[in-house]
Amino acid sequence: MKKASRQQQKKAEPEKTPGTAAKSPASVDSGNTRFWFLTIFAVAFAIRLVYLFQIATIPLFEHLAGDARTYYEWGQRIAAGDWLGTGVFYQAPLYPYFLGILQFFFGETLWLVRLIQITLGAVSCSLIFLIGQQLFSRQAGIISGFILASYGPALFFDGLIEKSILDLLLLTVILFLVFCAGGGLTVKWLGVGAVLGLLALSRENALILVPVVPCWIALSSRSISATSRLPQIGLFFAGLTLVLLPVGLRNLALGGEFKLTTSQLGPNFYIGNNPAADGTYNSIRSIIGEPQLEGRDAKRLAERALQRNLSPGEVSNYWLGKSFEYIKKEPADWLRLLAKKWTLVWNAREIEDSDDFYIYRQWSSLLSVLGRLNHFGVLAPLAAAGLLLTLGQWRRLWLLYAMILALAASVAGFYVFGRYRFPLVPLLVLFAGAGLIELVRFYKQGRWRPLLGVMAVFCACAIFTNWPVFGFSGPGAAGYNNLSNAYYKQGKVEQAIETALKAIEREPGYGVAHYNIGNLYAGQGKIALAQRHFEEALRIYPNYAEVRSNLGQLLAEQGDLQAAIEQFERAIALDSGLFRAHLNLGVALAKQGQIAKADAPLREAARLRPQSTEARFYLGSVYAAQNRFDLAAESFKNALQIDPSLAAAHESLGRVLSVQGKKEEAVLHYQEAIRLMSGRKGGAKGSVTIR
């Protein structure tokens, strides 16, 4: 063999920096990977931090709406020691427990929760880089990481008090374990199963991936024998069981039914599969005549229909049965509905839930820019192009195809929210990053014909995903309504009214907004306007019990007690758990002189809300009017145990004690009533009025 030339030898030698040893190619590669991992993390975190500061002034930042408030209050109960809760889980429990742990250690601070969440979001971006590098190339991984780092909806969801942040992180970790994790197969597949179990406790439809992963294990490697794959599949199911079995046992112990996750399958399926369904949550309102179908409502409506008490599983089965009745009766209509929901899954619009992506854009210039440049209507076409360009590698990538199809189908099978389809994003980002690199390579190589074919696919997908199926852009009615409620909690009533009117302008048939405007006008004493909006809400949602209760209150305040009583009774017939309807019915009956009838609704009000001073006070007043002085005294004393500063209760108790001959004790309560009332102008605190 000829000796290599000096120049060739020099080329083969690694460059040396004075005072350092030459790095091996492996260490150089590792160093570059670390550099890009940290760079992507830093950029993603910085973008999200700027975004948080920009949205800190939105009223919804502190005054949470919908599921956000439910999750946070659940977390508060967990932090306070209620670690197990009661009954079968209706909503997915992982995120509330995440919040509960944070509150247990750090206290109640929404800022800290959001800071931790954007950190987790930035970690997901860096993990996407590692996955993309492993599957395609370093350049593709870098591009994928930066796409996710600057993806508008990702900023939005990372900053919400909402479980989408865990969905993103957990799905990304699953991909990392499958494609990047080294070490023993035991830890790898046990970990994949456990993380998928956690994902199912955040997003129940993730269970659709359970059969997908074992298929991947069984078919992905020809070099591994079938007998070697079976233990790996077993480990996957062991990890899954390790997470879900304790939840199932907890549900069995506290709720009497073995449910691995939650009991909301039936109601959620019915929301998206009924004769009035349109693919979104909103359509359920028109068919049940109420604003929502959540846990308590689903149980109440099912029990009212079947005239008996139902377990969580029976409630779920009732709604599933109603869905299957519709599907069996109208199969063609249902197939058209499925096609529409499939279209909505891939549409650019982030269909709003409690929080509206398009309202948050009004508070953040950063989200406004990124939400227009890097949104689902850009990501999905790029991913389609990338999928086409990497089709030759399908043997290594078909798990991603299967996961995309399975998750998209699981959303279309129910109903569509932007946050429901968010778990698709990390999968699509990987193909988008690879597609951009391949497009550049095709351009540099002058491969115009295939390049034009790919661009045609991109354009077709872009038209499909960006087609304006909703007929409007910008914020939706629910988003405006929740913002209105947040303004009210800030004490900004005029802005609350103005914003709620925008909700009605966007969707005139949105009865919830009419109800809220009615409450706002009633608070201002604008009775005619309030009544008009309450009546419009009832025209839209005739079974809206809360509206009937508040309309009754309005009528009572105008002196029309009989009409008020009718509204209270109809509200109770629709929802027997309405404390305020029972309370106001009892008060109205008492004012009408129907004392004997008044005590039953007041007793029910006291049962529903044991810590209500109003219920105890009015119940005592009714007992006193019936000369049932022992019961009256007990009720007044119960009211004072709850609120010792209730002057009216001291005065009334004094009268009862005086009639009973307990003069000295009566004098003490009279004196306390005088002291409390003299210290207040108009008797502000301690006065009790009908509400």
XYZ file of C-alpha atoms in Angstrom:
691
model
C 0.000 0.000 0.000
C 1.164 3.501 -0.763
C 1.762 5.808 2.106
C -0.687 8.664 2.376
C 0.615 12.055 1.445
C 1.449 14.550 4.148
C -1.562 16.624 3.120
C -3.861 13.590 3.360
C -2.384 12.675 6.744
C -2.921 16.212 7.975
C -6.526 16.122 6.758
C -7.162 12.857 8.560
C -5.884 14.214 11.867
C -8.331 16.080 14.055
C -7.619 19.757 14.524
C -6.020 20.611 17.825
C -6.421 23.743 19.841
C -3.355 24.735 21.826
C -3.553 23.556 25.358
C -6.433 21.081 24.704
C -6.676 17.513 23.608
C -8.343 16.769 20.317
C -12.017 15.842 20.641
C -13.236 12.608 19.169
C -16.030 12.829 16.583
C -18.424 11.307 19.141
C -17.647 13.963 21.735
C -17.921 16.755 19.159
C -21.335 15.365 18.110
C -22.423 15.101 21.727
C -21.324 18.668 22.373
C -23.276 19.971 19.377
C -26.353 18.062 20.467
C -26.090 19.555 23.934
C -25.631 23.029 22.447
C -28.755 22.789 20.291
C -30.776 21.186 23.083
C -30.013 24.087 25.424
C -30.368 26.725 22.700
C -33.820 25.509 21.687
C -34.833 25.313 25.347
C -33.604 28.865 25.999
C -35.359 30.309 22.944
C -38.615 28.486 23.699
C -38.539 29.554 27.348
C -37.725 33.179 26.484
C -40.584 33.385 23.969
C -43.009 31.949 26.502
C -41.780 34.222 29.278
C -42.332 37.318 27.138
C -45.785 36.010 26.311
C -46.638 35.519 30.000
C -45.703 39.098 30.834
C -47.840 40.344 27.968
C -50.977 38.451 29.032
C -50.569 39.205 32.754
C -53.062 42.081 32.385
C -55.864 40.031 30.847
C -58.644 39.632 33.447
C -58.659 35.868 32.834
C -55.072 35.615 34.078
C -56.249 35.745 37.709
C -59.991 35.163 37.333
C -60.129 31.690 35.842
C -63.052 30.448 33.760
C -64.619 27.066 33.070
C -62.345 24.037 33.350
C -59.428 26.194 34.493
C -61.329 27.259 37.598
C -62.544 23.686 38.178
C -59.017 22.268 37.935
C -57.517 24.925 40.178
C -60.173 24.545 42.871
C -59.735 20.771 42.701
C -56.007 21.309 43.160
C -56.736 23.488 46.194
C -58.743 20.692 47.793
C -55.938 18.225 47.115
C -53.345 20.575 48.615
C -55.591 20.979 51.669
C -55.443 17.227 52.288
C -58.280 15.775 50.231
C -55.940 13.483 48.303
C -58.501 10.854 47.320
C -61.671 12.885 46.791
C -65.050 11.178 46.494
C -66.809 9.016 43.927
C -65.615 7.908 40.516
C -63.509 10.484 38.715
C -65.599 12.347 36.155
C -62.826 14.587 34.816
C -59.288 13.438 34.107
C -57.380 13.689 37.414
C -53.711 14.073 36.484
C -53.626 17.845 35.973
C -55.542 18.682 39.183
C -53.082 16.502 41.105
C -50.223 18.307 39.358
C -51.737 21.598 40.551
C -52.406 20.195 44.002
C -48.783 19.130 44.464
C -47.533 22.540 43.329
C -49.909 24.302 45.719
C -48.983 21.959 48.559
C -45.295 22.846 48.282
C -45.381 26.422 46.987
C -48.781 27.808 47.930
C -51.458 29.252 45.679
C -49.698 31.245 42.999
C -50.878 31.258 39.405
C -47.652 32.893 38.283
C -45.516 30.027 39.587
C -47.772 27.426 37.985
C -47.444 29.174 34.658
C -43.663 29.528 35.005
C -43.337 25.804 35.655
C -45.604 25.071 32.718
C -43.615 27.167 30.241
C -40.487 25.398 31.490
C -42.091 22.055 30.689
C -43.183 23.420 27.318
C -39.609 24.468 26.547
C -38.381 20.991 27.550
C -40.832 19.502 25.045
C -39.340 21.663 22.295
C -35.844 20.388 23.107
C -37.035 16.786 23.203
C -38.604 17.253 19.767
C -35.170 18.324 18.536
C -33.643 15.079 19.842
C -36.409 12.976 18.292
C -36.176 14.750 14.943
C -32.399 14.381 14.938
C -32.723 10.654 15.613
C -35.426 10.040 13.006
C -34.253 12.333 10.206
C -31.207 14.554 10.643
C -29.749 17.130 12.973
C -30.978 19.936 10.742
C -34.488 18.484 10.707
C -34.416 18.163 14.495
C -33.302 21.772 14.909
C -36.025 23.052 12.597
C -38.644 20.913 14.355
C -37.575 22.218 17.752
C -37.785 25.836 16.629
C -41.164 25.285 14.925
C -42.623 24.037 18.199
C -40.833 26.774 20.157
C -42.546 29.458 18.063
C -45.862 27.685 17.428
C -48.582 30.162 18.402
C -51.119 27.744 19.938
C -48.325 26.094 21.970
C -47.589 29.442 23.666
C -51.292 29.870 24.331
C -51.800 26.423 25.869
C -48.553 26.495 27.876
C -49.718 29.683 29.596
C -53.205 28.454 30.518
C -54.275 26.746 33.720
C -55.182 23.790 31.583
C -53.969 20.229 31.047
C -52.742 20.590 27.453
C -49.224 21.286 28.737
C -49.096 17.768 30.217
C -50.503 16.280 27.000
C -47.673 17.842 25.007
C -44.947 16.828 27.445
C -46.129 13.248 27.970
C -46.609 12.500 24.272
C -43.176 13.944 23.539
C -41.643 11.794 26.279
C -43.298 8.701 24.759
C -41.743 9.511 21.372
C -38.374 10.121 23.019
C -38.480 6.791 24.846
C -39.496 4.884 21.714
C -36.986 6.427 19.319
C -34.129 7.838 21.406
C -33.863 6.004 24.708
C -30.913 3.684 25.041
C -30.167 1.282 27.842
C -32.170 -1.779 28.731
C -35.398 -2.641 26.993
C -36.993 -3.317 30.371
C -36.808 0.304 31.447
C -37.693 1.564 27.969
C -40.941 -0.318 27.380
C -42.007 -0.235 31.020
C -41.509 3.534 30.808
C -43.494 3.858 27.572
C -46.431 2.015 29.142
C -46.295 4.087 32.331
C -46.102 7.415 30.486
C -48.969 6.410 28.198
C -50.957 5.567 31.333
C -50.263 9.057 32.673
C -51.285 10.547 29.330
C -54.593 8.651 29.566
C -55.148 10.242 32.987
C -54.808 13.624 31.330
C -56.407 12.947 27.944
C -58.600 9.845 28.042
C -58.693 9.386 24.265
C -54.957 8.584 24.443
C -56.073 5.048 25.302
C -56.564 4.613 21.563
C -52.750 4.326 21.364
C -52.719 1.231 23.589
C -53.014 -1.258 20.678
C -50.775 0.858 18.423
C -47.617 0.568 20.531
C -47.643 -3.265 20.843
C -48.107 -3.493 17.066
C -45.028 -1.332 16.657
C -43.036 -3.549 19.014
C -44.184 -6.665 17.185
C -43.463 -5.420 13.661
C -40.752 -2.792 13.907
C -37.613 -4.938 13.976
C -37.015 -7.986 11.833
C -33.792 -8.766 13.681
C -35.606 -9.564 16.921
C -37.379 -12.880 17.238
C -41.057 -13.106 18.090
C -40.258 -14.711 21.433
C -38.066 -11.709 22.310
C -40.797 -9.238 21.408
C -43.419 -10.784 23.673
C -41.617 -9.792 26.905
C -41.310 -6.228 25.573
C -45.045 -6.097 24.935
C -45.600 -7.526 28.402
C -43.415 -4.819 29.910
C -45.402 -2.154 28.062
C -48.664 -3.446 29.509
C -47.043 -3.771 32.943
C -46.124 -0.072 32.864
C -49.630 0.833 31.746
C -51.172 -1.287 34.498
C -48.812 0.153 37.102
C -50.356 3.593 36.530
C -53.997 2.831 35.718
C -54.751 -0.018 38.121
C -54.480 2.139 41.287
C -56.893 4.637 39.710
C -59.334 1.831 38.904
C -59.124 0.518 42.467
C -59.566 4.017 43.861
C -62.710 4.490 41.739
C -64.004 1.124 42.901
C -63.379 1.894 46.559
C -64.853 5.409 46.549
C -67.409 5.177 43.769
C -68.389 1.523 43.636
C -67.270 1.045 40.016
C -63.988 -0.084 38.481
C -63.060 2.625 35.951
C -59.461 2.896 34.794
C -59.786 6.616 34.106
C -63.115 8.472 34.282
C -66.853 7.991 33.805
C -67.478 10.714 31.220
C -67.330 8.545 28.077
C -71.097 8.467 27.505
C -71.890 12.188 27.938
C -68.873 13.230 25.860
C -69.804 10.807 23.082
C -73.391 12.066 23.068
C -72.256 15.704 22.830
C -70.597 14.871 19.517
C -73.099 12.286 18.274
C -76.712 13.400 18.506
C -79.336 14.633 16.037
C -78.360 18.290 16.569
C -74.569 17.760 16.654
C -72.387 19.969 14.473
C -68.947 18.782 15.572
C -68.510 21.306 18.385
C -69.655 21.482 21.995
C -72.183 24.247 21.303
C -74.743 22.045 19.560
C -75.581 20.099 22.731
C -77.337 23.170 24.129
C -80.078 23.155 21.548
C -81.032 19.523 22.143
C -81.032 19.486 25.967
C -82.293 23.074 26.364
C -79.495 23.811 28.832
C -76.083 25.431 28.496
C -73.910 22.391 29.200
C -73.744 18.639 29.707
C -71.139 18.109 32.399
C -70.927 15.633 35.272
C -73.721 16.853 37.536
C -75.944 17.833 34.613
C -75.438 14.519 32.812
C -76.419 12.607 35.951
C -79.423 14.846 36.721
C -80.840 14.668 33.189
C -80.332 10.905 32.939
C -81.968 10.303 36.320
C -84.870 12.583 35.422
C -85.401 10.642 32.188
C -85.239 7.216 33.860
C -86.920 8.256 37.125
C -84.364 6.590 39.375
C -80.930 7.092 40.897
C -78.045 6.068 38.652
C -74.429 5.101 39.248
C -71.699 6.856 37.203
C -71.470 3.860 34.876
C -75.238 3.821 34.365
C -75.203 7.530 33.554
C -72.492 6.929 30.965
C -74.408 4.011 29.484
C -77.593 6.081 29.264
C -75.906 8.711 27.088
C -74.092 6.092 25.031
C -77.447 4.425 24.411
C -78.984 7.683 23.197
C -76.036 8.162 20.820
C -76.357 4.664 19.402
C -80.096 5.172 18.937
C -79.322 8.184 16.763
C -76.570 6.366 14.827
C -78.810 3.376 14.184
C -81.743 5.542 13.120
C -79.769 8.005 10.947
C -76.599 6.254 9.707
C -76.191 8.463 6.642
C -76.574 11.640 8.682
C -74.060 10.324 11.214
C -71.504 9.544 8.490
C -71.881 13.091 7.172
C -71.362 14.343 10.723
C -68.202 12.251 11.063
C -66.883 13.708 7.810
C -67.560 17.210 9.106
C -65.794 16.486 12.400
C -62.813 15.061 10.513
C -62.687 18.335 8.574
C -62.831 20.342 11.810
C -59.947 18.349 13.298
C -57.749 19.555 10.434
C -59.083 23.092 10.187
C -56.832 26.019 11.012
C -59.218 27.521 13.563
C -58.461 26.856 17.205
C -62.028 26.057 18.256
C -62.476 27.805 21.573
C -63.294 26.289 24.916
C -63.251 28.212 28.213
C -60.282 30.257 27.011
C -60.203 31.708 23.517
C -56.953 31.770 21.537
C -58.139 34.797 19.562
C -58.945 36.854 22.660
C -55.484 36.212 24.080
C -53.999 37.453 20.789
C -55.527 40.853 21.597
C -53.427 41.047 24.776
C -50.148 39.732 23.333
C -48.433 41.225 20.306
C -46.091 38.221 20.306
C -48.960 35.732 20.138
C -50.655 37.900 17.530
C -47.600 37.695 15.256
C -46.735 34.040 15.870
C -50.404 33.056 15.774
C -50.594 34.394 12.236
C -47.231 33.084 11.006
C -47.038 29.704 12.724
C -50.443 28.169 13.347
C -52.203 24.897 12.542
C -53.082 26.060 9.042
C -49.343 26.349 8.314
C -48.144 23.369 10.341
C -50.514 20.755 8.895
C -49.676 21.479 5.205
C -45.949 21.488 6.019
C -46.357 18.169 7.808
C -48.234 16.734 4.807
C -45.369 17.786 2.539
C -42.836 16.297 4.955
C -44.753 13.045 5.187
C -44.762 12.765 1.398
C -41.061 13.574 1.110
C -40.083 10.992 3.746
C -42.438 8.275 2.546
C -39.480 6.145 1.509
C -38.607 5.753 5.199
C -42.031 4.423 6.127
C -40.690 1.319 7.848
C -39.040 3.513 10.502
C -41.846 6.031 10.652
C -45.135 4.168 10.456
C -45.646 4.450 14.212
C -45.947 8.207 13.704
C -48.493 7.698 10.917
C -50.528 5.363 13.102
C -50.431 7.737 16.067
C -51.550 10.702 13.948
C -54.453 8.774 12.442
C -55.494 7.234 15.763
C -55.441 10.503 17.717
C -57.212 12.432 14.946
C -59.889 9.732 14.711
C -60.378 9.731 18.482
C -61.097 13.479 18.409
C -63.416 13.225 15.386
C -65.305 10.416 17.109
C -66.386 12.812 19.866
C -66.335 16.582 19.229
C -63.648 19.116 18.413
C -61.843 21.685 20.528
C -58.473 23.190 19.693
C -57.017 21.685 22.849
C -58.358 18.215 22.017
C -56.317 18.028 18.807
C -53.218 19.635 20.386
C -51.515 16.228 21.019
C -51.222 15.924 17.220
C -48.851 18.897 17.157
C -45.550 17.219 18.246
C -46.123 14.485 15.660
C -46.833 16.979 12.890
C -43.899 19.178 13.897
C -41.467 16.315 13.243
C -42.697 15.892 9.665
C -42.791 19.658 9.127
C -39.126 19.968 10.139
C -38.079 17.063 7.933
C -40.183 18.407 5.067
C -38.537 21.838 5.111
C -35.061 20.277 4.995
C -36.065 18.022 2.118
C -37.636 20.898 0.192
C -34.389 22.862 0.433
C -32.422 19.802 -0.703
C -34.709 19.270 -3.700
C -34.334 22.945 -4.628
C -30.539 22.840 -4.417
C -30.443 19.685 -6.519
C -32.743 21.215 -9.111
C -35.305 18.403 -8.824
C -38.097 20.589 -10.104
C -40.690 17.997 -11.072
C -40.949 16.253 -7.670
C -40.602 19.644 -6.009
C -43.595 20.982 -7.931
C -45.577 17.845 -7.005
C -44.848 18.335 -3.309
C -45.723 22.029 -3.513
C -49.035 21.090 -5.143
C -49.789 18.817 -2.171
C -48.791 21.605 0.204
C -51.080 24.105 -1.515
C -54.008 21.677 -1.609
C -53.608 20.954 2.115
C -53.227 24.659 2.865
C -56.509 25.420 1.095
C -58.248 22.543 2.894
C -56.999 23.447 6.385
C -57.501 27.199 6.015
C -60.972 27.026 4.475
C -63.264 29.352 6.530
C -65.765 26.704 7.649
C -67.014 28.838 10.541
C -67.908 31.927 8.559
C -66.149 34.257 10.990
C -62.692 34.934 12.328
C -61.490 36.215 15.659
C -62.921 35.509 19.109
C -66.014 33.382 19.612
C -69.076 33.995 21.782
C -67.913 31.748 24.649
C -64.575 33.547 24.812
C -66.221 36.956 25.033
C -68.661 35.685 27.665
C -65.912 34.315 29.903
C -63.937 37.540 29.501
C -67.076 39.431 30.542
C -67.319 37.359 33.722
C -63.667 38.083 34.488
C -64.254 41.824 34.042
C -67.165 41.593 36.472
C -64.964 39.882 39.062
C -62.557 42.814 38.697
C -65.428 45.198 39.438
C -65.493 46.557 35.875
C -69.224 46.205 35.273
C -69.499 48.450 32.199
C -66.683 46.580 30.437
C -68.342 43.314 31.460
C -71.619 44.383 29.821
C -69.861 45.667 26.700
C -67.952 42.391 26.320
C -71.024 40.212 26.907
C -72.854 42.189 24.226
C -70.003 41.283 21.853
C -70.720 37.626 22.627
C -74.348 38.110 21.575
C -73.283 40.065 18.510
C -71.051 37.131 17.534
C -73.754 34.535 18.291
C -77.271 35.906 18.926
C -78.451 32.471 20.044
C -75.857 32.165 22.806
C -78.206 32.000 25.787
C -75.447 31.946 28.408
C -74.451 35.486 27.422
C -78.077 36.671 27.666
C -78.226 35.161 31.163
C -75.035 36.915 32.234
C -76.131 40.265 30.801
C -79.427 39.860 32.634
C -77.517 39.419 35.891
C -75.338 42.451 35.145
C -78.316 44.679 34.365
C -80.163 43.401 37.450
C -77.166 44.383 39.566
C -77.430 47.907 38.124
C -81.140 48.067 38.855
C -82.065 48.044 35.148
C -84.964 45.688 35.707
C -86.611 45.894 32.286
C -83.345 45.176 30.448
C -82.495 42.345 32.836
C -85.907 40.743 32.408
C -85.692 40.999 28.623
C -82.368 39.129 28.551
C -83.543 36.484 31.036
C -86.596 35.821 28.900
C -84.449 35.608 25.751
C -82.151 33.129 27.504
C -85.187 30.999 28.355
C -86.453 31.177 24.799
C -83.108 29.740 23.663
C -82.619 27.316 26.578
C -86.078 26.560 28.035
C -84.597 24.149 30.610
C -82.041 26.622 31.984
C -82.925 26.358 35.667
C -80.586 29.110 36.884
C -82.245 31.640 34.577
C -85.698 30.731 35.883
C -84.442 31.136 39.443
C -82.951 34.561 38.747
C -85.996 35.693 36.763
C -88.106 34.676 39.750
C -85.897 36.781 41.976
C -86.382 39.732 39.653
C -90.160 39.307 39.697
C -90.177 39.004 43.487
C -88.261 42.243 43.832
C -90.952 43.911 41.687
C -93.659 42.560 44.002
C -95.071 39.911 41.650
C -94.724 37.097 44.170
C -97.043 34.646 42.440
C -95.136 34.828 39.129
C -91.871 34.564 41.084
C -93.080 31.446 42.912
C -93.981 29.822 39.598
C -90.469 30.450 38.258
C -88.822 29.121 41.439
C -90.931 25.961 41.323
C -90.119 25.373 37.645
C -86.407 25.918 38.368
C -86.513 23.339 41.181
C -88.362 20.872 38.965
C -85.552 21.203 36.417
C -82.719 21.125 38.961
C -83.535 20.161 42.528
C -80.008 21.037 43.635
C -80.368 24.814 43.162
C -79.855 26.316 46.612
C -80.923 29.831 45.626
C -84.207 28.661 44.057
C -85.193 26.795 47.240
C -84.212 29.751 49.424
C -86.092 32.333 47.381
C -89.147 30.088 47.032
C -89.339 29.777 50.810
C -88.969 33.524 51.301
C -91.565 34.320 48.611
C -94.073 31.862 50.112
C -93.521 33.372 53.558
C -94.051 36.893 52.247
C -97.239 35.712 50.568
C -98.435 34.399 53.923
C -98.052 30.708 53.034
C -95.985 30.008 56.136
C -96.780 26.288 56.298
C -95.453 25.790 52.768
C -92.396 27.959 53.297
C -90.456 25.788 55.725
C -89.926 22.815 53.332
C -87.941 24.743 50.674
C -86.029 26.617 53.382
C -85.110 23.348 55.096
C -83.909 22.031 51.731
C -81.872 25.195 51.192
C -80.240 24.708 54.593
C -79.500 21.088 53.721
C -77.969 21.993 50.370
C -75.791 24.708 51.881
C -75.292 24.105 55.622
C -73.054 27.179 55.976
C -75.663 29.595 54.612
C -76.666 32.221 57.186
C -79.562 33.262 54.939
C -81.141 29.805 54.940
C -80.782 29.471 58.725
C -82.104 32.982 59.354
C -85.173 32.695 57.129
C -85.925 29.199 58.410
C -85.833 30.573 61.947
C -88.176 33.384 60.934
C -90.679 30.883 59.505
C -90.496 28.731 62.635
C -91.063 31.822 64.775
C -94.116 32.770 62.699
C -95.480 29.270 63.374
C -94.810 29.658 67.125
C -92.277 26.819 66.934
C -89.942 28.786 69.172
C -87.485 26.026 70.066
C -86.777 25.340 66.387
C -86.649 29.068 65.676
C -84.081 29.667 68.408
C -81.999 26.756 67.169
C -82.010 28.112 63.605
C -81.045 31.639 64.695
C -78.243 30.240 66.865
C -77.003 28.164 63.921
C -76.936 31.318 61.803
C -74.916 33.138 64.467
C -72.455 30.265 64.749
C -71.742 30.791 61.064
C -71.704 34.606 61.266
C -71.710 36.138 64.788
C -71.993 39.637 63.271
C -75.453 39.044 61.764
C -77.429 41.750 63.573
C -80.816 40.623 62.261
C -80.271 37.158 63.729
C -79.359 38.613 67.145
C -82.507 40.747 67.116
C -84.763 37.874 66.033
C -83.207 35.497 68.542
C -83.772 38.101 71.233
C -87.475 38.214 70.398
C -87.803 34.425 70.495
C -85.933 34.178 73.800
C -88.123 36.928 75.217
C -91.277 35.001 74.280
C -89.756 31.903 75.892
C -89.217 33.853 79.088
C -85.430 33.921 78.821
C -85.258 37.660 79.423
C -81.598 38.019 80.452
C -80.345 36.062 77.460
C -82.704 38.009 75.209
C -81.317 41.333 76.483
C -77.788 40.242 75.618
C -78.783 39.556 72.004
C -80.756 42.813 71.756
C -77.715 44.712 73.005
C -75.451 42.952 70.529
C -77.864 43.739 67.685
C -77.911 47.428 68.680
C -74.114 47.514 68.926
C -73.692 45.928 65.497
C -76.285 48.139 63.807
C -75.031 51.349 65.385
C -71.604 50.755 63.921
C -72.919 50.547 60.381
C -74.684 53.006 58.180
C -77.818 51.439 56.802
C -77.047 48.153 58.509
C -74.767 47.093 55.635
C -73.406 43.946 57.197
C -75.851 41.619 58.823
C -78.870 42.665 56.781
C -80.439 39.878 54.792
C -82.378 40.598 51.602
C -83.987 38.390 49.010
C -81.604 37.436 46.184
